[in-house]
Amino acid sequence: MAQLYHDVVDTSVGQLQLLVSNKGLVFVGSPNAALSEAKSYLNNVDAVDQAITDDQKTLKYRQQISDYFEGKRHDFDLPIDHFGTGTRLQQAVWDALVLIPYGMTCDYTTIAANIGQPSAIRAVATAIAKNPVLIVTPCHRVLRKDGGLGGYRGGLTMKRQLLALERTA
């Protein structure tokens, strides 16, 4: 079984749980949620239970997320490890999300078209809701077609805060 490394990042929206593998970032949690939240998003729940703390393995992830919240970073250069989670369509959606530029938004229809599945809007919305890597895979930048916020795993307050942070940077 692949080893996961755990850390916590203190941010302006609360504490965020991180899980990292030797291949990349696996999970970024909702504000102030327990690490057990990861079990709802990852296929390998045993790996979550057996995650260990290793500041050196998690340092660059923690630092870049901290820098983002401090307005010092607009783009991440962190590898993401899907860790066997998600269907091919879901992974394609998650990969498409990282292409949305900082400070910009788009809608679910655009994401569906961008992955070559223009009629799969509902599946795209489901994939976005199951995004295990908040912030770095910026699902907060996806709005409803009418401009409404839609949903967000971290809560609508956090989504508003992230969008406001990116507007003022």
PDB file of C-alpha atoms in Angstrom:
ATOM      1  CA  MET A   1       0.000   0.000   0.000  1.00  0.00           C
ATOM      2  CA  ALA A   2       1.242   3.483  -0.853  1.00  0.00           C
ATOM      3  CA  GLN A   3       2.234   5.631   2.104  1.00  0.00           C
ATOM      4  CA  LEU A   4       0.416   8.918   2.715  1.00  0.00           C
ATOM      5  CA  TYR A   5       1.831  11.841   4.655  1.00  0.00           C
ATOM      6  CA  HIS A   6      -0.396  14.145   6.667  1.00  0.00           C
ATOM      7  CA  ASP A   7      -0.093  17.797   7.562  1.00  0.00           C
ATOM      8  CA  VAL A   8      -2.311  20.733   8.510  1.00  0.00           C
ATOM      9  CA  VAL A   9      -2.154  24.231   7.021  1.00  0.00           C
ATOM     10  CA  ASP A  10      -3.442  27.202   9.006  1.00  0.00           C
ATOM     11  CA  THR A  11      -5.170  29.638   6.631  1.00  0.00           C
ATOM     12  CA  SER A  12      -7.529  32.592   6.755  1.00  0.00           C
ATOM     13  CA  VAL A  13     -10.462  30.210   6.157  1.00  0.00           C
ATOM     14  CA  GLY A  14      -9.411  27.741   8.860  1.00  0.00           C
ATOM     15  CA  GLN A  15      -7.220  24.696   9.184  1.00  0.00           C
ATOM     16  CA  LEU A  16      -6.929  22.546   6.058  1.00  0.00           C
ATOM     17  CA  GLN A  17      -5.907  18.897   6.253  1.00  0.00           C
ATOM     18  CA  LEU A  18      -3.382  17.773   3.613  1.00  0.00           C
ATOM     19  CA  LEU A  19      -2.525  14.303   2.398  1.00  0.00           C
ATOM     20  CA  VAL A  20       0.511  13.813   0.187  1.00  0.00           C
ATOM     21  CA  SER A  21       1.951  10.691  -1.449  1.00  0.00           C
ATOM     22  CA  ASN A  22       5.409  10.190  -2.904  1.00  0.00           C
ATOM     23  CA  LYS A  23       3.830  11.141  -6.267  1.00  0.00           C
ATOM     24  CA  GLY A  24       2.013  14.325  -5.270  1.00  0.00           C
ATOM     25  CA  LEU A  25      -0.846  16.054  -3.492  1.00  0.00           C
ATOM     26  CA  VAL A  26      -3.719  13.659  -2.812  1.00  0.00           C
ATOM     27  CA  PHE A  27      -6.188  15.618  -0.671  1.00  0.00           C
ATOM     28  CA  VAL A  28      -6.884  19.119   0.638  1.00  0.00           C
ATOM     29  CA  GLY A  29      -9.697  19.200   3.164  1.00  0.00           C
ATOM     30  CA  SER A  30     -12.519  21.567   3.947  1.00  0.00           C
ATOM     31  CA  PRO A  31     -11.901  24.253   6.591  1.00  0.00           C
ATOM     32  CA  ASN A  32     -11.572  22.834  10.103  1.00  0.00           C
ATOM     33  CA  ALA A  33     -12.735  19.373   9.010  1.00  0.00           C
ATOM     34  CA  ALA A  34     -11.212  16.253  10.523  1.00  0.00           C
ATOM     35  CA  LEU A  35      -8.795  14.156   8.494  1.00  0.00           C
ATOM     36  CA  SER A  36     -11.518  11.499   8.294  1.00  0.00           C
ATOM     37  CA  GLU A  37     -13.211  13.717   5.662  1.00  0.00           C
ATOM     38  CA  ALA A  38     -10.660  12.308   3.203  1.00  0.00           C
ATOM     39  CA  LYS A  39     -12.283   8.873   3.471  1.00  0.00           C
ATOM     40  CA  SER A  40     -15.319  10.222   1.610  1.00  0.00           C
ATOM     41  CA  TYR A  41     -13.151  11.317  -1.327  1.00  0.00           C
ATOM     42  CA  LEU A  42     -10.425   8.678  -1.612  1.00  0.00           C
ATOM     43  CA  ASN A  43     -10.815   5.020  -2.525  1.00  0.00           C
ATOM     44  CA  ASN A  44      -8.081   3.813  -0.163  1.00  0.00           C
ATOM     45  CA  VAL A  45      -9.414   4.554   3.324  1.00  0.00           C
ATOM     46  CA  ASP A  46      -6.781   2.344   4.981  1.00  0.00           C
ATOM     47  CA  ALA A  47      -4.061   4.640   3.635  1.00  0.00           C
ATOM     48  CA  VAL A  48      -5.835   7.595   5.276  1.00  0.00           C
ATOM     49  CA  ASP A  49      -5.889   5.772   8.623  1.00  0.00           C
ATOM     50  CA  GLN A  50      -2.193   4.942   8.299  1.00  0.00           C
ATOM     51  CA  ALA A  51      -1.006   8.396   7.178  1.00  0.00           C
ATOM     52  CA  ILE A  52       2.044   9.631   9.035  1.00  0.00           C
ATOM     53  CA  THR A  53       3.398  13.091   9.760  1.00  0.00           C
ATOM     54  CA  ASP A  54       6.557  14.027   7.862  1.00  0.00           C
ATOM     55  CA  ASP A  55       7.195  17.771   7.634  1.00  0.00           C
ATOM     56  CA  GLN A  56       9.808  17.337   4.914  1.00  0.00           C
ATOM     57  CA  LYS A  57       7.437  15.377   2.628  1.00  0.00           C
ATOM     58  CA  THR A  58       4.679  17.966   3.030  1.00  0.00           C
ATOM     59  CA  LEU A  59       6.696  21.195   3.262  1.00  0.00           C
ATOM     60  CA  LYS A  60       6.362  22.427  -0.341  1.00  0.00           C
ATOM     61  CA  TYR A  61       2.621  21.682  -0.366  1.00  0.00           C
ATOM     62  CA  ARG A  62       2.003  23.451   2.927  1.00  0.00           C
ATOM     63  CA  GLN A  63       4.160  26.410   1.869  1.00  0.00           C
ATOM     64  CA  GLN A  64       2.503  26.939  -1.516  1.00  0.00           C
ATOM     65  CA  ILE A  65      -0.996  26.774  -0.029  1.00  0.00           C
ATOM     66  CA  SER A  66       0.037  29.240   2.701  1.00  0.00           C
ATOM     67  CA  ASP A  67       1.525  31.529   0.057  1.00  0.00           C
ATOM     68  CA  TYR A  68      -1.749  31.403  -1.908  1.00  0.00           C
ATOM     69  CA  PHE A  69      -3.745  32.571   1.107  1.00  0.00           C
ATOM     70  CA  GLU A  70      -1.219  35.333   1.774  1.00  0.00           C
ATOM     71  CA  GLY A  71      -1.654  36.594  -1.804  1.00  0.00           C
ATOM     72  CA  LYS A  72       1.929  35.659  -2.707  1.00  0.00           C
ATOM     73  CA  ARG A  73       1.073  32.841  -5.129  1.00  0.00           C
ATOM     74  CA  HIS A  74      -1.330  32.715  -8.059  1.00  0.00           C
ATOM     75  CA  ASP A  75      -0.264  29.407  -9.587  1.00  0.00           C
ATOM     76  CA  PHE A  76       0.767  26.126  -8.041  1.00  0.00           C
ATOM     77  CA  ASP A  77       3.591  23.971  -9.319  1.00  0.00           C
ATOM     78  CA  LEU A  78       2.650  20.947  -7.259  1.00  0.00           C
ATOM     79  CA  PRO A  79       2.140  17.484  -8.701  1.00  0.00           C
ATOM     80  CA  ILE A  80      -1.304  16.027  -8.051  1.00  0.00           C
ATOM     81  CA  ASP A  81      -1.737  12.312  -7.410  1.00  0.00           C
ATOM     82  CA  HIS A  82      -5.268  11.069  -8.116  1.00  0.00           C
ATOM     83  CA  PHE A  83      -4.320   8.074  -5.943  1.00  0.00           C
ATOM     84  CA  GLY A  84      -6.657   5.717  -7.790  1.00  0.00           C
ATOM     85  CA  THR A  85      -9.597   7.999  -7.100  1.00  0.00           C
ATOM     86  CA  GLY A  86     -12.178   9.025  -9.673  1.00  0.00           C
ATOM     87  CA  THR A  87     -13.321   7.767 -13.025  1.00  0.00           C
ATOM     88  CA  ARG A  88     -11.547   8.787 -16.207  1.00  0.00           C
ATOM     89  CA  LEU A  89     -14.184  11.483 -16.740  1.00  0.00           C
ATOM     90  CA  GLN A  90     -13.777  12.796 -13.195  1.00  0.00           C
ATOM     91  CA  GLN A  91     -10.000  12.910 -13.559  1.00  0.00           C
ATOM     92  CA  ALA A  92     -10.382  14.726 -16.897  1.00  0.00           C
ATOM     93  CA  VAL A  93     -12.606  17.303 -15.176  1.00  0.00           C
ATOM     94  CA  TRP A  94     -10.115  17.747 -12.317  1.00  0.00           C
ATOM     95  CA  ASP A  95      -7.296  18.155 -14.824  1.00  0.00           C
ATOM     96  CA  ALA A  96      -9.362  20.769 -16.712  1.00  0.00           C
ATOM     97  CA  LEU A  97      -9.983  22.762 -13.533  1.00  0.00           C
ATOM     98  CA  VAL A  98      -6.288  23.519 -13.072  1.00  0.00           C
ATOM     99  CA  LEU A  99      -6.351  25.301 -16.438  1.00  0.00           C
ATOM    100  CA  ILE A 100      -8.787  27.978 -15.193  1.00  0.00           C
ATOM    101  CA  PRO A 101      -6.574  31.035 -14.631  1.00  0.00           C
ATOM    102  CA  TYR A 102      -6.276  32.670 -11.227  1.00  0.00           C
ATOM    103  CA  GLY A 103      -8.922  35.366 -10.804  1.00  0.00           C
ATOM    104  CA  MET A 104     -11.107  33.971 -13.608  1.00  0.00           C
ATOM    105  CA  THR A 105     -14.237  31.847 -13.478  1.00  0.00           C
ATOM    106  CA  CYS A 106     -16.105  29.625 -15.886  1.00  0.00           C
ATOM    107  CA  ASP A 107     -19.274  27.554 -15.842  1.00  0.00           C
ATOM    108  CA  TYR A 108     -20.008  23.835 -15.843  1.00  0.00           C
ATOM    109  CA  THR A 109     -20.993  23.925 -19.527  1.00  0.00           C
ATOM    110  CA  THR A 110     -17.588  25.301 -20.489  1.00  0.00           C
ATOM    111  CA  ILE A 111     -15.781  22.596 -18.526  1.00  0.00           C
ATOM    112  CA  ALA A 112     -17.922  19.922 -20.213  1.00  0.00           C
ATOM    113  CA  ALA A 113     -17.063  21.342 -23.640  1.00  0.00           C
ATOM    114  CA  ASN A 114     -13.368  21.653 -22.739  1.00  0.00           C
ATOM    115  CA  ILE A 115     -13.117  17.939 -21.945  1.00  0.00           C
ATOM    116  CA  GLY A 116     -14.945  16.982 -25.139  1.00  0.00           C
ATOM    117  CA  GLN A 117     -18.162  15.968 -23.360  1.00  0.00           C
ATOM    118  CA  PRO A 118     -20.520  18.896 -24.046  1.00  0.00           C
ATOM    119  CA  SER A 119     -23.643  16.973 -23.037  1.00  0.00           C
ATOM    120  CA  ALA A 120     -22.152  15.701 -19.762  1.00  0.00           C
ATOM    121  CA  ILE A 121     -22.876  18.810 -17.703  1.00  0.00           C
ATOM    122  CA  ARG A 122     -24.428  16.889 -14.803  1.00  0.00           C
ATOM    123  CA  ALA A 123     -21.491  14.434 -14.729  1.00  0.00           C
ATOM    124  CA  VAL A 124     -19.087  17.388 -14.754  1.00  0.00           C
ATOM    125  CA  ALA A 125     -20.915  18.936 -11.787  1.00  0.00           C
ATOM    126  CA  THR A 126     -20.711  15.618  -9.932  1.00  0.00           C
ATOM    127  CA  ALA A 127     -16.980  15.337 -10.662  1.00  0.00           C
ATOM    128  CA  ILE A 128     -16.414  18.862  -9.390  1.00  0.00           C
ATOM    129  CA  ALA A 129     -18.333  18.043  -6.202  1.00  0.00           C
ATOM    130  CA  LYS A 130     -16.044  15.035  -5.687  1.00  0.00           C
ATOM    131  CA  ASN A 131     -12.804  16.993  -6.198  1.00  0.00           C
ATOM    132  CA  PRO A 132     -10.436  15.742  -3.484  1.00  0.00           C
ATOM    133  CA  VAL A 133      -7.897  18.579  -3.850  1.00  0.00           C
ATOM    134  CA  LEU A 134      -9.532  21.884  -2.925  1.00  0.00           C
ATOM    135  CA  ILE A 135      -7.782  25.144  -3.892  1.00  0.00           C
ATOM    136  CA  VAL A 136      -4.948  23.577  -5.920  1.00  0.00           C
ATOM    137  CA  THR A 137      -7.552  21.986  -8.214  1.00  0.00           C
ATOM    138  CA  PRO A 138      -9.605  25.201  -8.210  1.00  0.00           C
ATOM    139  CA  CYS A 139     -13.212  24.057  -8.345  1.00  0.00           C
ATOM    140  CA  HIS A 140     -14.095  27.294  -6.524  1.00  0.00           C
ATOM    141  CA  ARG A 141     -13.643  29.030  -9.903  1.00  0.00           C
ATOM    142  CA  VAL A 142     -16.613  27.190 -11.427  1.00  0.00           C
ATOM    143  CA  LEU A 143     -19.950  28.985 -11.274  1.00  0.00           C
ATOM    144  CA  ARG A 144     -23.427  28.216 -12.552  1.00  0.00           C
ATOM    145  CA  LYS A 145     -24.246  29.435 -16.041  1.00  0.00           C
ATOM    146  CA  ASP A 146     -26.374  32.237 -14.528  1.00  0.00           C
ATOM    147  CA  GLY A 147     -23.364  33.412 -12.490  1.00  0.00           C
ATOM    148  CA  GLY A 148     -24.604  31.918  -9.225  1.00  0.00           C
ATOM    149  CA  LEU A 149     -22.127  30.260  -6.908  1.00  0.00           C
ATOM    150  CA  GLY A 150     -23.504  26.735  -7.141  1.00  0.00           C
ATOM    151  CA  GLY A 151     -22.146  24.465  -4.436  1.00  0.00           C
ATOM    152  CA  TYR A 152     -18.741  23.952  -2.880  1.00  0.00           C
ATOM    153  CA  ARG A 153     -17.410  21.214  -0.601  1.00  0.00           C
ATOM    154  CA  GLY A 154     -15.684  23.788   1.598  1.00  0.00           C
ATOM    155  CA  GLY A 155     -18.952  25.718   1.941  1.00  0.00           C
ATOM    156  CA  LEU A 156     -20.213  28.784   0.125  1.00  0.00           C
ATOM    157  CA  THR A 157     -18.553  31.115   2.637  1.00  0.00           C
ATOM    158  CA  MET A 158     -15.161  29.663   1.714  1.00  0.00           C
ATOM    159  CA  LYS A 159     -15.982  29.836  -2.002  1.00  0.00           C
ATOM    160  CA  ARG A 160     -16.839  33.530  -1.651  1.00  0.00           C
ATOM    161  CA  GLN A 161     -13.621  34.139   0.306  1.00  0.00           C
ATOM    162  CA  LEU A 162     -11.471  32.416  -2.326  1.00  0.00           C
ATOM    163  CA  LEU A 163     -13.096  34.309  -5.192  1.00  0.00           C
ATOM    164  CA  ALA A 164     -12.680  37.594  -3.283  1.00  0.00           C
ATOM    165  CA  LEU A 165      -9.018  36.798  -2.542  1.00  0.00           C
ATOM    166  CA  GLU A 166      -8.374  36.226  -6.231  1.00  0.00           C
ATOM    167  CA  ARG A 167     -10.199  39.406  -7.261  1.00  0.00           C
ATOM    168  CA  THR A 168      -8.114  41.601  -4.964  1.00  0.00           C
ATOM    169  CA  ALA A 169      -4.700  40.134  -5.762  1.00  0.00           C
TER     170      ALA A 169
END
